[in-house]
Amino acid sequence: MARQLRLLVGTRISKPKQVPMPYRHLFFIRSQGESTLSQPISACIMTKNEQDNIGACIDSVKPYVKEIIIVDTGSEDDTVKIAISKNVRVHQMEWKNDFSIVRNEMIKIATQPIILMIDADERVLPNQEESFRDTCNLLFDDHDKIGRVTILNEQENKETLKSSISRIFKNSSSFSYAGAIHEQIQSESSNTTYFQSGITLEHKGYLNSSLIAKDKYERNLSLLFNELKNARNGSYINFQIGRTYYVMGENKKLLII
């Protein structure tokens, strides 16, 4: 018994797990405080200069998922440092002016059977264990389903706008993203159906001060107008352009679109 105890004392119980990837892999530590309520979900977050948001985003989603993946596209602040301190998987890739490319890379990286896409400036609201569990059960029962989550968009005038976006689905090669901006999930299956999950996120990104600080207005409009040139049906792109101008307070430009 004494010898067994000495052996246990000298044994390292856990160590960082090395995961080979076809791109630059920065850091991965297995979480020691994983919630017993977490579901088999990979939460995927893309970042660039999100040091003011990423910590709170990770903390909000961590209780509900088994894995958190960060793909950073060139942060010049402490985004990566903060993410690493939260014991999540962090990868870097070159930004190619296309959000779909980043999302599709995150799908390739994910190891859990279900994927949740969440933006760095979003937060999962508390007390949603039942909603996450029920959503996972639905996705396991029908692999062709795509779940929508409710997004509460906080405005600078304190008004909250509610929207519903497809964000949670099975980790399958059948699913991929298309569109350089305001990208949408697509399925190879003709039997794909959508359902409204009970999951709710709070979105901070439309607060004027946050947008101006990161020049998101100009970036988004540039990508949208570029996408409009090649769009077969420009109605959705025009809607997003108009929405961006509305958020900016540039209502006069809505008449030009």
Phi, psi and omega in degrees: 000315180300320180295321179297320179296319179296322179295319180294321180299324182272004183261133175278119186287321181216156178209163179304137180267126179268125181242113181293133180223152181278022176208175188295122181252124186271306192195144175204121175239135176291128182294133180270346185243038183297133182289141176289348180266358184291152181251163181287068185235138167262114175274122186248126185228125173264145184221153164200115181053054182245034184298334180279348186242325195297323181299312180294324178297310180300313181300326183286328184265339186305320182296343189255351189230158178274336187214139174236127182243128175249127169245113183260136185251031173117040179298140177250006178248208184264020181305308183296317180300316180295316180298316179300321180294342180268006177061050176237167179281129182235129178232158175236145173210159181287137176282126184241028179058037182206111181292330181297323179301317181293315181297320179292327174294321179295324176298319179296324183286325189302139181250346181274158185287347179231142182243133172242122175267125179222138180275156184296332180265023176245158178227138171281127179292152183288168175060047180242024181303316182294320180296318178294318180296314181295322179296316178298319179299319178296318181290326177289329179287329183219106184291345182270359181279149172234130183264138174263144175246154177274130178248124175261109184267110180279125181263163180297329180276014178076359175287145179244122177258137183254136176221168180231125186227142178287118186222345187231132188198169179291146176282094186216149178292350179288339184254138176204166181256149176222147181108126183294328179216153189050045184299151183234144178285136179235154181233143176283342183277141176276355182259010184294133175234161182243148176219154179269113177281170177270006183284134181234133177244150174252127184253124181261352193289344180270004173293128189304317183297323180292317181295315181298319182301326185253007180054036182290330179304303185296318179299312183296316181295320178300315179293321181294314180293325177293320179291327181298329180298327185252005184282134175290320178235107187275003185296318181292319179295317178298323177300316181290325175297313178298321179296320179295315178298322180297315179297324180287344185084013181267063186294331180297328181287345178295332181286340183277332186295000000 
